[in-house]
Tab-separated table of C-alpha atoms in Angstrom:
chain	number	residue	atom	x	y	z
A	20	UNK	CA	34.567	-40.736	17.173
A	21	UNK	CA	33.856	-39.877	20.804
A	22	UNK	CA	36.055	-36.787	20.544
A	23	UNK	CA	34.180	-35.668	17.449
A	24	UNK	CA	30.792	-36.041	19.139
A	25	UNK	CA	32.103	-34.190	22.209
A	26	UNK	CA	33.350	-31.359	20.025
A	27	UNK	CA	29.970	-31.085	18.302
A	28	UNK	CA	28.210	-30.968	21.676
A	29	UNK	CA	30.464	-28.192	22.947
A	30	UNK	CA	29.945	-26.186	19.773
A	31	UNK	CA	26.166	-26.565	19.953
A	32	UNK	CA	26.199	-25.252	23.514
A	33	UNK	CA	28.119	-22.204	22.320
A	34	UNK	CA	25.512	-21.469	19.663
A	35	UNK	CA	23.125	-20.241	22.328
A	36	UNK	CA	24.563	-16.727	21.984
A	37	UNK	CA	23.901	-14.176	19.236
A	38	UNK	CA	26.182	-11.211	18.737
A	39	UNK	CA	24.850	-7.799	17.792
A	40	UNK	CA	22.079	-5.616	19.249
A	41	UNK	CA	18.604	-7.035	19.851
A	42	UNK	CA	15.800	-5.046	18.227
A	43	UNK	CA	13.698	-2.822	20.471
A	44	UNK	CA	10.716	-0.768	19.367
A	45	UNK	CA	12.063	2.739	18.763
A	46	UNK	CA	10.849	5.243	21.376
A	47	UNK	CA	9.842	7.934	18.867
A	48	UNK	CA	7.445	10.535	20.285
A	49	UNK	CA	5.215	9.899	23.282
A	50	UNK	CA	1.631	8.788	22.816
A	51	UNK	CA	0.469	11.648	25.042
A	52	UNK	CA	2.139	14.229	22.803
A	53	UNK	CA	0.728	12.707	19.608
A	54	UNK	CA	-2.774	12.581	21.092
A	55	UNK	CA	-2.533	16.189	22.222
A	56	UNK	CA	-1.373	17.310	18.786
A	57	UNK	CA	-4.248	15.528	17.048
A	58	UNK	CA	-6.846	16.476	19.638
A	59	UNK	CA	-7.585	12.821	20.454
A	60	UNK	CA	-9.411	12.090	23.679
A	61	UNK	CA	-10.615	9.012	25.564
A	62	UNK	CA	-13.853	7.449	24.421
A	63	UNK	CA	-15.367	4.655	22.354
A	64	UNK	CA	-13.636	4.562	18.958
A	65	UNK	CA	-15.566	3.848	15.755
A	66	UNK	CA	-15.332	0.388	14.212
A	67	UNK	CA	-13.045	0.631	11.186
A	68	UNK	CA	-12.890	-2.298	8.781
A	69	UNK	CA	-11.061	-2.682	5.448
A	70	UNK	CA	-14.426	-2.429	3.663
A	71	UNK	CA	-15.223	0.986	5.198
A	72	UNK	CA	-16.250	2.257	1.757
A	73	UNK	CA	-19.415	0.129	1.923
A	74	UNK	CA	-20.848	2.692	4.335
A	75	UNK	CA	-21.367	4.914	1.252
A	76	UNK	CA	-24.063	2.449	0.114
A	77	UNK	CA	-23.097	2.546	-3.554
A	78	UNK	CA	-23.195	-0.836	-5.284
A	79	UNK	CA	-21.158	0.381	-8.265
A	80	UNK	CA	-18.336	1.588	-6.010
A	81	UNK	CA	-18.347	-1.702	-4.103
A	82	UNK	CA	-18.146	-3.657	-7.345
A	83	UNK	CA	-15.312	-1.524	-8.747
A	84	UNK	CA	-13.241	-1.904	-5.597
A	85	UNK	CA	-13.809	-5.654	-5.550
A	86	UNK	CA	-12.662	-5.849	-9.170
A	87	UNK	CA	-9.667	-3.658	-8.422
A	88	UNK	CA	-8.526	-5.789	-5.493
A	89	UNK	CA	-8.828	-8.831	-7.733
A	90	UNK	CA	-7.349	-7.592	-11.010
A	91	UNK	CA	-5.163	-4.574	-10.217
A	92	UNK	CA	-1.557	-5.021	-11.410
A	93	UNK	CA	-0.330	-3.176	-8.306
A	94	UNK	CA	-2.025	-5.669	-5.995
A	95	UNK	CA	-0.695	-8.585	-8.022
A	96	UNK	CA	2.818	-7.144	-7.802
A	97	UNK	CA	2.589	-6.658	-4.033
A	98	UNK	CA	1.221	-10.186	-3.605
A	99	UNK	CA	4.156	-11.659	-5.510
A	100	UNK	CA	6.619	-9.612	-3.465
A	101	UNK	CA	5.042	-11.033	-0.317
A	102	UNK	CA	5.443	-14.552	-1.644
A	103	UNK	CA	9.078	-13.856	-2.528
A	104	UNK	CA	9.731	-12.632	1.021
A	105	UNK	CA	8.218	-15.859	2.348
A	106	UNK	CA	10.465	-17.937	0.087
A	107	UNK	CA	13.539	-15.976	1.232
A	108	UNK	CA	12.658	-16.832	4.812
A	109	UNK	CA	12.506	-20.518	3.894
A	110	UNK	CA	15.914	-20.202	2.237
A	111	UNK	CA	17.449	-18.547	5.295
A	112	UNK	CA	15.974	-21.160	7.605
A	113	UNK	CA	17.703	-23.855	5.572
A	114	UNK	CA	21.019	-22.331	6.650
A	115	UNK	CA	20.575	-23.833	10.119
A	116	UNK	CA	20.773	-27.369	8.721
A	117	UNK	CA	23.590	-29.292	7.067
A	118	UNK	CA	23.719	-29.601	3.287
A	119	UNK	CA	23.588	-33.117	1.825
A	120	UNK	CA	24.655	-33.906	-1.720
A	121	UNK	CA	24.992	-37.147	-3.644
A	122	UNK	CA	28.538	-37.306	-4.957
A	123	UNK	CA	30.221	-39.446	-7.574
A	124	UNK	CA	33.952	-39.195	-8.363
A	125	UNK	CA	36.231	-40.812	-10.905
A	126	UNK	CA	39.969	-40.143	-10.554
A	127	UNK	CA	42.837	-41.399	-12.705
A	128	UNK	CA	46.472	-40.335	-12.389
A	129	UNK	CA	49.830	-41.271	-13.942
A	130	UNK	CA	53.168	-40.233	-12.364
A	131	UNK	CA	56.727	-40.740	-13.656
A	132	UNK	CA	59.220	-40.761	-10.781
A	133	UNK	CA	62.967	-40.559	-11.457
A	134	UNK	CA	64.710	-43.896	-11.054
A	135	UNK	CA	61.532	-45.925	-10.614
A	136	UNK	CA	58.637	-47.331	-12.524
A	137	UNK	CA	55.700	-45.034	-13.396
A	138	UNK	CA	52.802	-45.089	-10.964
A	139	UNK	CA	49.246	-45.394	-12.227
A	140	UNK	CA	46.203	-45.016	-9.988
A	141	UNK	CA	42.501	-45.164	-10.725
A	142	UNK	CA	39.512	-45.237	-8.423
A	143	UNK	CA	35.748	-44.646	-8.290
A	144	UNK	CA	33.952	-43.034	-5.337
A	145	UNK	CA	30.185	-42.836	-4.782
A	146	UNK	CA	28.372	-41.639	-1.664
A	147	UNK	CA	26.680	-38.929	0.363
A	148	UNK	CA	28.591	-35.718	1.084
A	149	UNK	CA	27.564	-33.426	3.977
A	150	UNK	CA	28.739	-29.981	5.126
A	151	UNK	CA	27.524	-27.907	8.047
A	152	UNK	CA	28.693	-24.485	9.162
A	153	UNK	CA	27.839	-24.111	12.838
A	154	UNK	CA	26.071	-20.941	13.850
A	155	UNK	CA	28.277	-20.305	16.886
A	156	UNK	CA	27.872	-16.522	17.057
A	157	UNK	CA	24.283	-16.313	15.839
A	158	UNK	CA	25.048	-14.828	12.410
A	159	UNK	CA	22.619	-17.203	10.738
A	160	UNK	CA	20.014	-16.530	13.417
A	161	UNK	CA	20.383	-12.795	12.798
A	162	UNK	CA	19.926	-13.398	9.080
A	163	UNK	CA	16.797	-15.414	9.811
A	164	UNK	CA	15.584	-12.631	12.112
A	165	UNK	CA	16.093	-10.138	9.290
A	166	UNK	CA	14.175	-12.357	6.858
A	167	UNK	CA	11.249	-12.612	9.294
A	168	UNK	CA	11.114	-8.837	9.618
A	169	UNK	CA	11.253	-8.399	5.844
A	170	UNK	CA	8.351	-10.829	5.495
A	171	UNK	CA	6.342	-8.707	7.932
A	172	UNK	CA	7.376	-5.601	5.995
A	173	UNK	CA	6.172	-7.185	2.748
A	174	UNK	CA	2.871	-8.079	4.425
A	175	UNK	CA	2.443	-4.487	5.631
A	176	UNK	CA	3.344	-3.201	2.171
A	177	UNK	CA	0.711	-5.504	0.678
A	178	UNK	CA	-1.825	-3.943	3.038
A	179	UNK	CA	-0.641	-0.474	2.075
A	180	UNK	CA	-1.053	-1.192	-1.637
A	181	UNK	CA	-4.586	-2.458	-1.021
A	182	UNK	CA	-5.419	0.571	1.124
A	183	UNK	CA	-4.008	3.017	-1.443
A	184	UNK	CA	-5.869	1.263	-4.254
A	185	UNK	CA	-9.191	1.320	-2.407
A	186	UNK	CA	-8.774	5.017	-1.558
A	187	UNK	CA	-7.754	5.895	-5.122
A	188	UNK	CA	-10.656	3.994	-6.698
A	189	UNK	CA	-13.096	5.632	-4.280
A	190	UNK	CA	-11.660	9.103	-4.995
A	191	UNK	CA	-11.722	8.664	-8.756
A	192	UNK	CA	-15.262	7.291	-8.527
A	193	UNK	CA	-16.415	10.370	-6.590
A	194	UNK	CA	-14.787	12.621	-9.204
A	195	UNK	CA	-16.459	10.598	-11.954
A	196	UNK	CA	-19.893	11.005	-10.394
A	197	UNK	CA	-19.103	14.693	-9.752
A	198	UNK	CA	-18.457	15.197	-13.479
A	199	UNK	CA	-21.725	13.420	-14.196
A	200	UNK	CA	-23.658	15.696	-11.854
A	201	UNK	CA	-21.935	18.793	-13.232
A	202	UNK	CA	-22.983	17.706	-16.718
A	203	UNK	CA	-26.561	17.187	-15.560
A	204	UNK	CA	-26.640	20.587	-13.856
A	205	UNK	CA	-25.138	22.233	-16.933
A	206	UNK	CA	-27.704	20.576	-19.194
A	207	UNK	CA	-30.506	21.656	-16.855
A	208	UNK	CA	-29.211	25.218	-16.831
A	209	UNK	CA	-28.973	25.143	-20.606
A	210	UNK	CA	-32.679	24.414	-20.707
A	211	UNK	CA	-33.334	27.294	-18.318
A	212	UNK	CA	-31.068	29.637	-20.252
A	213	UNK	CA	-32.753	28.601	-23.494
A	214	UNK	CA	-36.121	29.456	-21.957
A	215	UNK	CA	-34.786	32.810	-20.756
A	216	UNK	CA	-33.307	33.530	-24.187
A	217	UNK	CA	-36.598	32.749	-25.890
A	218	UNK	CA	-38.400	35.051	-23.455
A	219	UNK	CA	-35.932	37.889	-24.101
A	220	UNK	CA	-36.084	37.269	-27.859
A	221	UNK	CA	-39.879	37.423	-27.793
A	222	UNK	CA	-39.780	40.726	-25.913
A	223	UNK	CA	-37.048	42.001	-28.225
A	224	UNK	CA	-39.080	41.091	-31.318
A	225	UNK	CA	-42.081	42.878	-29.770
A	226	UNK	CA	-40.028	45.971	-29.032
A	227	UNK	CA	-40.322	45.507	-25.274
A	228	UNK	CA	-36.611	44.786	-24.762
A	229	UNK	CA	-33.397	46.328	-26.103
A	230	UNK	CA	-30.688	44.632	-28.154
A	231	UNK	CA	-28.278	44.605	-25.203
A	232	UNK	CA	-30.515	42.244	-23.222
A	233	UNK	CA	-30.921	40.054	-26.297
A	234	UNK	CA	-27.153	39.798	-26.887
A	235	UNK	CA	-26.475	39.146	-23.189
A	236	UNK	CA	-28.936	36.256	-23.138
A	237	UNK	CA	-27.404	34.856	-26.330
A	238	UNK	CA	-23.870	35.169	-24.912
A	239	UNK	CA	-24.735	33.379	-21.665
A	240	UNK	CA	-26.342	30.522	-23.592
A	241	UNK	CA	-23.309	30.149	-25.876
A	242	UNK	CA	-20.878	30.252	-22.946
A	243	UNK	CA	-22.669	27.463	-21.111
A	244	UNK	CA	-22.790	25.356	-24.264
A	245	UNK	CA	-19.002	25.768	-24.550
A	246	UNK	CA	-18.542	24.335	-21.045
A	247	UNK	CA	-20.360	21.098	-21.791
A	248	UNK	CA	-17.657	19.423	-23.994
A	249	UNK	CA	-14.995	20.034	-21.324
A	250	UNK	CA	-17.175	18.372	-18.693
A	251	UNK	CA	-17.756	15.400	-20.996
A	252	UNK	CA	-13.991	15.051	-21.514
A	253	UNK	CA	-13.408	15.034	-17.742
A	254	UNK	CA	-16.143	12.461	-17.235
A	255	UNK	CA	-14.548	10.140	-19.780
A	256	UNK	CA	-11.067	10.693	-18.302
A	257	UNK	CA	-12.204	9.608	-14.830
A	258	UNK	CA	-13.864	6.546	-16.314
A	259	UNK	CA	-10.627	5.575	-18.055
A	260	UNK	CA	-8.674	6.144	-14.838
A	261	UNK	CA	-10.990	3.733	-13.046
A	262	UNK	CA	-10.409	1.194	-15.817
A	263	UNK	CA	-6.652	1.375	-15.210
A	264	UNK	CA	-7.036	1.071	-11.439
A	265	UNK	CA	-9.361	-1.919	-11.652
A	266	UNK	CA	-7.497	-3.709	-14.433
A	267	UNK	CA	-10.459	-3.604	-16.829
A	268	UNK	CA	-11.369	-2.153	-20.191
A	269	UNK	CA	-13.247	1.188	-20.060
A	270	UNK	CA	-16.410	-0.264	-21.592
A	271	UNK	CA	-16.746	-2.544	-18.568
A	272	UNK	CA	-16.892	0.385	-16.121
A	273	UNK	CA	-20.517	1.022	-15.220
A	274	UNK	CA	-22.302	3.091	-12.609
A	275	UNK	CA	-25.573	2.839	-10.733
A	276	UNK	CA	-28.568	4.948	-11.715
A	277	UNK	CA	-28.555	6.855	-8.411
A	278	UNK	CA	-25.726	9.345	-8.066
A	279	UNK	CA	-23.932	9.107	-4.745
A	280	UNK	CA	-23.513	12.904	-4.665
A	281	UNK	CA	-27.220	13.691	-4.558
A	282	UNK	CA	-26.952	13.587	-0.790
A	283	UNK	CA	-23.992	14.262	1.498
A	284	UNK	CA	-22.598	11.265	3.429
A	285	UNK	CA	-23.703	10.650	6.982
A	286	UNK	CA	-20.557	10.781	9.111
A	287	UNK	CA	-19.983	11.723	12.727
A	288	UNK	CA	-16.522	13.221	12.763
A	289	UNK	CA	-16.364	13.467	16.552
A	290	UNK	CA	-16.100	9.668	16.748
A	291	UNK	CA	-12.717	9.789	15.048
A	292	UNK	CA	-11.306	11.906	17.864
A	293	UNK	CA	-11.672	8.848	20.128
A	294	UNK	CA	-9.238	6.739	18.101
A	295	UNK	CA	-6.203	5.397	20.008
A	296	UNK	CA	-2.742	6.722	19.147
A	297	UNK	CA	-1.629	3.167	18.389
A	298	UNK	CA	-3.713	3.287	15.225
A	299	UNK	CA	-1.239	5.821	13.830
A	300	UNK	CA	1.784	3.694	14.691
A	301	UNK	CA	0.167	0.636	13.107
A	302	UNK	CA	-0.619	2.262	9.768
A	303	UNK	CA	0.624	-0.059	6.988
A	304	UNK	CA	3.364	2.213	5.655
A	305	UNK	CA	4.592	2.909	9.197
A	306	UNK	CA	4.660	-0.819	9.936
A	307	UNK	CA	6.624	-1.370	6.729
A	308	UNK	CA	9.232	1.174	7.805
A	309	UNK	CA	9.458	-0.295	11.312
A	310	UNK	CA	9.933	-3.855	10.082
A	311	UNK	CA	12.570	-2.710	7.618
A	312	UNK	CA	14.336	-1.096	10.577
A	313	UNK	CA	14.138	-4.368	12.513
A	314	UNK	CA	15.495	-6.286	9.516
A	315	UNK	CA	18.399	-3.907	9.099
A	316	UNK	CA	19.191	-3.984	12.827
A	317	UNK	CA	19.561	-7.780	12.662
A	318	UNK	CA	22.137	-7.476	9.883
A	319	UNK	CA	24.503	-5.741	12.312
A	320	UNK	CA	24.793	-9.005	14.254
A	321	UNK	CA	25.385	-10.940	11.056
A	322	UNK	CA	28.214	-8.593	10.099
A	323	UNK	CA	29.785	-8.834	13.575
A	324	UNK	CA	29.658	-12.644	13.358
A	325	UNK	CA	31.815	-12.371	10.241
A	326	UNK	CA	34.639	-10.992	12.410
A	327	UNK	CA	34.733	-14.092	14.618
A	328	UNK	CA	35.977	-17.665	14.080
A	329	UNK	CA	33.772	-19.954	12.012
A	330	UNK	CA	33.530	-23.724	12.488
A	331	UNK	CA	32.448	-26.063	9.710
A	332	UNK	CA	31.864	-29.805	9.891
A	333	UNK	CA	32.101	-32.079	6.882
A	334	UNK	CA	31.646	-35.763	6.253
A	335	UNK	CA	31.379	-38.365	3.529
A	336	UNK	CA	29.722	-41.770	3.631
A	337	UNK	CA	29.840	-44.099	0.651
A	338	UNK	CA	31.892	-46.572	-1.351
A	339	UNK	CA	35.303	-46.492	-3.056
A	340	UNK	CA	37.019	-49.014	-5.338
A	341	UNK	CA	39.401	-49.186	-8.253
A	342	UNK	CA	36.677	-50.697	-10.379
A	343	UNK	CA	33.095	-49.545	-10.816
A	344	UNK	CA	31.333	-52.921	-11.023
A	345	UNK	CA	31.679	-54.227	-7.445
A	346	UNK	CA	31.835	-50.810	-5.767
A	347	UNK	CA	28.677	-51.349	-3.673
A	348	UNK	CA	30.091	-54.455	-1.957
A	349	UNK	CA	30.431	-54.214	1.876
A	350	UNK	CA	34.218	-54.483	1.637
A	351	UNK	CA	34.463	-51.157	-0.188
A	352	UNK	CA	32.467	-48.876	2.096
A	353	UNK	CA	34.149	-45.826	3.623
A	354	UNK	CA	33.519	-42.639	5.559
A	355	UNK	CA	35.373	-39.429	6.395
A	356	UNK	CA	34.788	-36.806	9.099
A	357	UNK	CA	36.413	-33.417	9.295
A	358	UNK	CA	36.349	-30.090	11.106
A	359	UNK	CA	37.525	-26.743	9.729
A	360	UNK	CA	38.064	-23.674	11.912
A	361	UNK	CA	38.364	-20.413	9.993
A	362	UNK	CA	39.705	-17.366	11.845
A	363	UNK	CA	39.731	-14.074	9.914
A	364	UNK	CA	43.147	-12.427	10.274
A	365	UNK	CA	43.828	-9.786	7.664
A	366	UNK	CA	41.056	-8.534	5.367
A	367	UNK	CA	42.279	-4.944	5.132
A	368	UNK	CA	39.276	-3.485	6.972
A	369	UNK	CA	36.698	-5.198	4.758
A	370	UNK	CA	34.881	-7.036	7.569
A	371	UNK	CA	35.050	-4.114	9.990
A	372	UNK	CA	33.656	-1.739	7.390
A	373	UNK	CA	30.838	-4.192	6.723
A	374	UNK	CA	29.807	-3.731	10.350
A	375	UNK	CA	30.021	0.039	9.990
A	376	UNK	CA	27.898	-0.053	6.841
A	377	UNK	CA	25.157	-2.064	8.589
A	378	UNK	CA	25.166	0.302	11.567
A	379	UNK	CA	24.886	3.307	9.253
A	380	UNK	CA	22.105	1.617	7.277
A	381	UNK	CA	20.258	0.971	10.551
A	382	UNK	CA	20.459	4.655	11.481
A	383	UNK	CA	19.134	5.461	8.004
A	384	UNK	CA	16.244	3.019	8.460
A	385	UNK	CA	15.465	4.638	11.810
A	386	UNK	CA	15.266	8.072	10.161
A	387	UNK	CA	12.928	6.659	7.489
A	388	UNK	CA	10.730	5.144	10.189
A	389	UNK	CA	10.636	8.474	11.997
A	390	UNK	CA	9.678	10.245	8.756
A	391	UNK	CA	6.896	7.745	8.037
A	392	UNK	CA	5.447	8.226	11.516
A	393	UNK	CA	5.536	12.022	11.164
A	394	UNK	CA	3.833	11.712	7.769
A	395	UNK	CA	1.091	9.546	9.277
A	396	UNK	CA	0.519	12.067	12.063
A	397	UNK	CA	0.401	14.969	9.593
A	398	UNK	CA	-1.950	13.099	7.241
A	399	UNK	CA	-4.332	12.347	10.089
A	400	UNK	CA	-4.266	15.923	11.390
A	401	UNK	CA	-4.892	17.341	7.909
A	402	UNK	CA	-7.705	14.893	7.189
A	403	UNK	CA	-9.474	15.580	10.485
A	404	UNK	CA	-9.223	19.349	10.030
A	405	UNK	CA	-10.273	19.256	6.381
A	406	UNK	CA	-13.314	17.093	7.059
A	407	UNK	CA	-14.359	19.205	10.036
A	408	UNK	CA	-14.153	22.460	8.081
A	409	UNK	CA	-15.740	21.006	4.941
A	410	UNK	CA	-18.785	19.912	6.943
A	411	UNK	CA	-19.262	23.540	8.054
A	412	UNK	CA	-18.705	24.810	4.510
A	413	UNK	CA	-21.245	22.325	3.193
A	414	UNK	CA	-23.975	23.653	5.477
A	415	UNK	CA	-23.374	27.208	4.251
A	416	UNK	CA	-23.231	26.067	0.622
A	417	UNK	CA	-26.629	24.409	0.951
A	418	UNK	CA	-28.208	27.531	2.463
A	419	UNK	CA	-26.658	29.701	-0.254
A	420	UNK	CA	-27.930	27.434	-3.041
A	421	UNK	CA	-31.509	27.472	-1.757
A	422	UNK	CA	-31.431	31.257	-1.441
A	423	UNK	CA	-29.996	31.782	-4.945
A	424	UNK	CA	-32.640	29.518	-6.468
A	425	UNK	CA	-35.395	31.580	-4.847
A	426	UNK	CA	-33.763	34.832	-5.987
A	427	UNK	CA	-33.726	33.655	-9.609
A	428	UNK	CA	-37.405	32.706	-9.526
A	429	UNK	CA	-38.354	36.111	-8.101
A	430	UNK	CA	-36.118	37.919	-10.586
A	431	UNK	CA	-37.724	36.154	-13.539
A	432	UNK	CA	-41.200	37.143	-12.349
A	433	UNK	CA	-40.182	40.788	-11.904
A	434	UNK	CA	-38.497	40.885	-15.299
A	435	UNK	CA	-41.533	39.437	-17.033
A	436	UNK	CA	-43.602	42.126	-15.283
A	437	UNK	CA	-41.187	44.805	-16.451
A	438	UNK	CA	-40.116	45.744	-12.936
A	439	UNK	CA	-36.343	45.078	-13.312
A	440	UNK	CA	-33.725	45.076	-16.052
A	441	UNK	CA	-32.556	41.857	-17.665
A	442	UNK	CA	-29.040	42.323	-16.257
A	443	UNK	CA	-30.437	41.571	-12.800
A	444	UNK	CA	-31.951	38.317	-14.101
A	445	UNK	CA	-28.650	37.450	-15.715
A	446	UNK	CA	-26.773	38.041	-12.454
A	447	UNK	CA	-29.290	35.965	-10.507
A	448	UNK	CA	-29.032	33.106	-13.011
A	449	UNK	CA	-25.222	33.087	-12.872
A	450	UNK	CA	-25.282	33.194	-9.080
A	451	UNK	CA	-27.683	30.246	-8.987
A	452	UNK	CA	-25.492	28.146	-11.283
A	453	UNK	CA	-22.395	28.968	-9.248
A	454	UNK	CA	-24.182	28.134	-5.968
A	455	UNK	CA	-25.392	24.786	-7.318
A	456	UNK	CA	-21.899	23.904	-8.506
A	457	UNK	CA	-20.398	24.959	-5.168
A	458	UNK	CA	-22.881	22.828	-3.267
A	459	UNK	CA	-22.218	19.839	-5.506
A	460	UNK	CA	-18.459	20.301	-5.174
A	461	UNK	CA	-18.854	20.508	-1.403
A	462	UNK	CA	-20.773	17.222	-1.421
A	463	UNK	CA	-17.901	15.632	-3.328
A	464	UNK	CA	-15.295	17.226	-1.045
A	465	UNK	CA	-16.984	15.766	2.033
A	466	UNK	CA	-16.721	12.301	0.488
A	467	UNK	CA	-13.131	12.892	-0.614
A	468	UNK	CA	-12.133	14.061	2.858
A	469	UNK	CA	-13.749	11.006	4.436
A	470	UNK	CA	-11.740	8.829	2.053
A	471	UNK	CA	-8.589	10.777	2.925
A	472	UNK	CA	-9.258	10.301	6.640
A	473	UNK	CA	-9.770	6.542	6.337
A	474	UNK	CA	-6.554	6.298	4.349
A	475	UNK	CA	-4.691	8.455	6.898
A	476	UNK	CA	-5.644	6.187	9.806
A	477	UNK	CA	-4.837	2.970	7.960
A	478	UNK	CA	-8.255	2.001	6.635
A	479	UNK	CA	-8.698	-0.959	8.977
A	480	UNK	CA	-5.269	-2.525	8.295
A	481	UNK	CA	-3.799	-1.236	11.536
A	482	UNK	CA	-4.223	-3.407	14.627
A	483	UNK	CA	-2.921	-6.590	13.035
A	484	UNK	CA	-2.651	-7.984	9.506
A	485	UNK	CA	-5.564	-10.282	10.251
A	486	UNK	CA	-7.557	-8.083	12.618
A	487	UNK	CA	-9.860	-5.166	12.059
A	488	UNK	CA	-9.750	-2.017	14.177
A	489	UNK	CA	-12.880	-2.332	16.307
A	490	UNK	CA	-13.748	-2.417	19.958
A	491	UNK	CA	-13.418	-6.169	19.558
A	492	UNK	CA	-11.051	-7.528	16.912
A	493	UNK	CA	-12.495	-9.774	14.249
A	494	UNK	CA	-10.606	-11.950	11.813
A	495	UNK	CA	-10.275	-10.500	8.333
A	496	UNK	CA	-9.265	-13.322	6.047
A	497	UNK	CA	-9.408	-11.059	3.005
A	498	UNK	CA	-6.256	-9.311	4.208
A	499	UNK	CA	-4.154	-12.454	3.752
A	500	UNK	CA	-2.979	-13.237	0.218
A	501	UNK	CA	-3.409	-16.710	-1.159
A	502	UNK	CA	-0.540	-19.095	-0.651
A	503	UNK	CA	0.931	-21.122	-3.491
């Protein structure tokens, strides 16, 4: 017994080592180079929280996103995957401990030996069976390390699903309200074109205008009326898309009376150039790729441990007797202890190739992490540039719209006074409609580019799963899914 305890103690001391490479954060691209490429500079960064969309001050959008985060099938799927990763970690942790099983055995044998009487034997055995494979080389610890990293990857993926859902709902909502405004503008222009047509018709009936002007006015009115059904179809399509994203029926999708696109959003883009580079590295999809790399790196050590000797301990404590009735009497108790050492000798390259596979898979995971980081950098650069240029375009679109509206009013007065031909009025009216649509589209594009920028920089799920990206971190309990 003393020798057995001594052997266990020596083995436990040996388990302090873990074969295989330890994970180190990959040194991919310097922060200084990333900052220079994005034009980032020192300063006070803006406070970015997962509910950044509330800065748009639209109650309908806030309600739709809340419903989406609660009912979306994608969020539910990601939440269940996170729970599964947590359960796998619990399973791997159990590998550190011995397995205990209640065991009952009944054995009966009959042997005929030459030149002797037959031998009959029968016995019952009941007790507790235990087995324990010692983690001498750290293979189990590497497996547990991999499971921890996969749990973190699942948590980052859950954040990424939430971020993508919020951005998609916000984008579809902006497009929905854009279709609504386009319909309203089209209906308003129909009224104007109807008024112009009636004016031309009155002059034509009085002989003060030719048939060409009459037919042109009629054609413009018909063309605009043809556009209205297409706009209505788009408006309904965006509403149905929001229903899918939020896990609701279309009739439950409602909007506020005030259209968010009546005014452009108030955003100071220069603040975003003060963001730290770390915010790019901590974007949810980048964190997912990094944790998957860490998980795969740990599997190298597990594969290497398979090349080395394995030690297993086993034991049994219980009762044994030829009859079942008095088996629990003190005279029939028993125990067994055993040690098995398994040394791999000839597996025809199977174990060695397992190590090679894990090393190759780790290099693949590194390349995927590198690609995700490059994608995050490119997304951020594109979003910053697009928003910056769209703000300039929006200012010009507003000036152009105001000018075209004034030109149409002046043209109508001159036409009614007989100073200009109707074709000039027609051109002015078409230019006004185009300018109003361009301005409205620019309003929507500013919003869409803001949404794209928030998504590109991680939307508040960047510093830590439970922290917001602010000058001072604050706990965000909404980022943590409910436990069972």
